[in-house]
Amino acid sequence: MVEVPAIRVVELRKSFGTLDVLRGVSFDVHRGNVVSMIGASGSGKSTLLRCINRLETPSAGEVYIDGEPMGARVGANGQSSARPLVEINRMRRDLGMVFQQFNLWPHMTVLGNVIEAPIRVRGMSRKDARALGEECLAQVHLSEKSSEYPARLSGGQQQRVAIARALAMRPKAMLFDEPTSSLDPELTDEVLSVMRELAGRGMTMIVVTHEMGFARDASDRVMFLHNGQIEEEGPPEQIFGAPRSERCRQFLSKYRQ
Amino acid sequence: MSDALLEAINPAMFWEYRLVLMRGLAFNAYVFFSSASVALAVGLMAALLRVNRAWPFRWIGTLHVELFRNAPDYIMIVWVHFVLPLLLGKLLGQRIEWPPFVSAVVALGFVYSGYFAETFRAGIQSIPLGHLDAGRACGMSERQILWRIVLPQVVRRMLPEATNQFVSLFKATTIVSLIAVPDLMYQVSMVIQTEMRPLPLYTSAALTYFAVIYVVAGTLRLLSERWRNKIYA
């Protein structure tokens, strides 16, 4: 029996006006795998991630979550039609997302941020949601901050709250969009170690990152994006040990001191 | 001379008629709260039109804002009370009229909706788009994002500006006496007609407005500061 990939991306394209950001990207992510996406700024990594949970609508191509196409649905008569936003919202719940800028909601407490979607979207009772929220905050080692407002936390703490917020939706997979890029170097480690713990527990993850150390030792596969296409992909040993592509080699040389 | 002056501004008259005058002031409050509700509701709708992606909606929102923000409230009250019923009456072929209170609330509500729309719009546009993305990524609907993430932040951000507009609106309620809404100014004018002593009555009315606005606006500012500080540390 062939396993259905947790996330399958097929021939994904995205243009903004005349600018082609993604030019036909295809790959599979299997359950429990961690895929790191590296590449220069403007290579399309973030856009690719945002197309996967449809924060951006792809110009062409399709994303399948557990075999279900995100952009279209197939009716009983076999006809496929555009998927309405209500259903896209429902599918998005299964993909947790963590942003570069954290994007915590400043008017809610830490716990408030974490339990908002479980209550509003999953229809959980406040009591159950609180228990779940406390559990998710414990996973990111921030139980003691649950009644603080985000503005009183450090960047690393805010990003860990954002991870807890995504975890509270019990996602099938997590998407990380440069989660440590706006953090001071001494704060990146606390976020990366939480991500490593998640990976260790078998979470399916796609991580857009400039942290080559994380890409090398925490991921099962690394993809190097260039100009909206996957220039090279493979296990970290290959990408960091003996990259086949000249561009990939050049890119990585900038990260070696 | 100073005795005559003291006699002229003696507020005893105001005290004597305090019940009538307080009833008038209560009417001001009534007009204020009603028109503020209209202004907030209509203003929010206009603001949402103004930030809509489709241009016809944006166009309607802009038209609304420009039309009502640039219409003097005095003229709007007169127009809504005297001209609008005539127009509608001609269209429907029957006599139409409504109480002065309704005209006052509709006119002031719509004029101030123009201002509130701009305050709401500025507030909505100041919310980082990432906050919306975070909501969408959690599967929240656009409506949930608006009511749970955007508007609660907008309200906090717009409070200082909105307080100023509430003060203007409250002051504007004094001109509703023009179409015989029995507010404080209307009551004062009535008493002056029988007592023939405008000086103490008008002065007291001015001081009353000052005191009410000063205390209420001050309290509102204090509360909103405290509320905001918790979040924007």
PDB file of C-alpha atoms in Angstrom, chain A residues 50 53 55 85 89 92-93 95-97 99 103-108 116-117 120-121 126 149 151-152 165 169, chain B residues 128-142 144 148-150 152-153 156-157 230-233:
ATOM      1  CA  ARG A  50       1.882  30.865   2.263  1.00  0.00           C
ATOM      2  CA  ASN A  53      -2.175  27.050   3.554  1.00  0.00           C
ATOM      3  CA  LEU A  55      -2.811  32.703   2.661  1.00  0.00           C
ATOM      4  CA  LEU A  85     -13.551  29.834   1.645  1.00  0.00           C
ATOM      5  CA  ASN A  89     -10.816  27.675   6.551  1.00  0.00           C
ATOM      6  CA  ARG A  92      -6.352  25.417   7.342  1.00  0.00           C
ATOM      7  CA  ARG A  93      -7.000  24.314  10.912  1.00  0.00           C
ATOM      8  CA  LEU A  95      -1.881  23.332   9.270  1.00  0.00           C
ATOM      9  CA  GLY A  96      -0.371  25.309  12.124  1.00  0.00           C
ATOM     10  CA  MET A  97       1.601  28.327  11.019  1.00  0.00           C
ATOM     11  CA  PHE A  99       5.359  33.645  11.371  1.00  0.00           C
ATOM     12  CA  ASN A 103       1.819  38.029  14.982  1.00  0.00           C
ATOM     13  CA  LEU A 104       0.448  37.503  18.466  1.00  0.00           C
ATOM     14  CA  TRP A 105      -2.740  39.431  19.152  1.00  0.00           C
ATOM     15  CA  PRO A 106      -1.637  42.160  21.569  1.00  0.00           C
ATOM     16  CA  HIS A 107      -5.039  42.716  23.194  1.00  0.00           C
ATOM     17  CA  MET A 108      -5.238  39.154  24.484  1.00  0.00           C
ATOM     18  CA  GLU A 116      -8.936  31.859  20.916  1.00  0.00           C
ATOM     19  CA  ALA A 117      -9.072  29.596  17.871  1.00  0.00           C
ATOM     20  CA  ARG A 120     -14.072  30.074  18.155  1.00  0.00           C
ATOM     21  CA  VAL A 121     -13.098  27.607  15.461  1.00  0.00           C
ATOM     22  CA  ARG A 126     -13.683  27.645  27.729  1.00  0.00           C
ATOM     23  CA  TYR A 149       0.235  40.285  27.719  1.00  0.00           C
ATOM     24  CA  ALA A 151       4.087  43.113  24.945  1.00  0.00           C
ATOM     25  CA  ARG A 152       5.708  42.074  28.234  1.00  0.00           C
ATOM     26  CA  ARG A 165      -1.080  28.909  19.604  1.00  0.00           C
ATOM     27  CA  MET A 169      -5.342  23.577  16.992  1.00  0.00           C
TER      28      MET A 169
ATOM     29  CA  PRO B 128      -0.666  44.772  11.034  1.00  0.00           C
ATOM     30  CA  LEU B 129      -1.808  42.404   8.274  1.00  0.00           C
ATOM     31  CA  GLY B 130       0.097  39.635  10.027  1.00  0.00           C
ATOM     32  CA  HIS B 131      -2.521  39.656  12.803  1.00  0.00           C
ATOM     33  CA  LEU B 132      -5.131  38.791  10.171  1.00  0.00           C
ATOM     34  CA  ASP B 133      -2.916  36.115   8.618  1.00  0.00           C
ATOM     35  CA  ALA B 134      -2.464  34.549  12.050  1.00  0.00           C
ATOM     36  CA  GLY B 135      -6.244  34.357  12.439  1.00  0.00           C
ATOM     37  CA  ARG B 136      -6.719  32.886   8.968  1.00  0.00           C
ATOM     38  CA  ALA B 137      -3.957  30.345   9.567  1.00  0.00           C
ATOM     39  CA  CYS B 138      -5.900  29.172  12.643  1.00  0.00           C
ATOM     40  CA  GLY B 139      -8.972  28.677  10.484  1.00  0.00           C
ATOM     41  CA  MET B 140     -10.882  31.699  11.762  1.00  0.00           C
ATOM     42  CA  SER B 141     -13.492  33.166   9.422  1.00  0.00           C
ATOM     43  CA  GLU B 142     -13.190  36.739   8.150  1.00  0.00           C
ATOM     44  CA  GLN B 144     -14.411  36.220  13.490  1.00  0.00           C
ATOM     45  CA  ARG B 148     -12.277  39.223  17.688  1.00  0.00           C
ATOM     46  CA  ILE B 149      -8.947  40.505  16.396  1.00  0.00           C
ATOM     47  CA  VAL B 150      -9.369  43.716  14.403  1.00  0.00           C
ATOM     48  CA  PRO B 152     -11.026  45.157  19.729  1.00  0.00           C
ATOM     49  CA  GLN B 153      -7.654  46.621  18.775  1.00  0.00           C
ATOM     50  CA  ARG B 156      -8.393  50.815  21.867  1.00  0.00           C
ATOM     51  CA  ARG B 157      -6.409  52.716  19.279  1.00  0.00           C
ATOM     52  CA  LYS B 230      -1.847  47.231  29.684  1.00  0.00           C
ATOM     53  CA  ILE B 231      -1.401  46.244  26.067  1.00  0.00           C
ATOM     54  CA  TYR B 232       1.106  48.634  24.583  1.00  0.00           C
ATOM     55  CA  ALA B 233       3.766  48.350  27.249  1.00  0.00           C
TER      56      ALA B 233
END
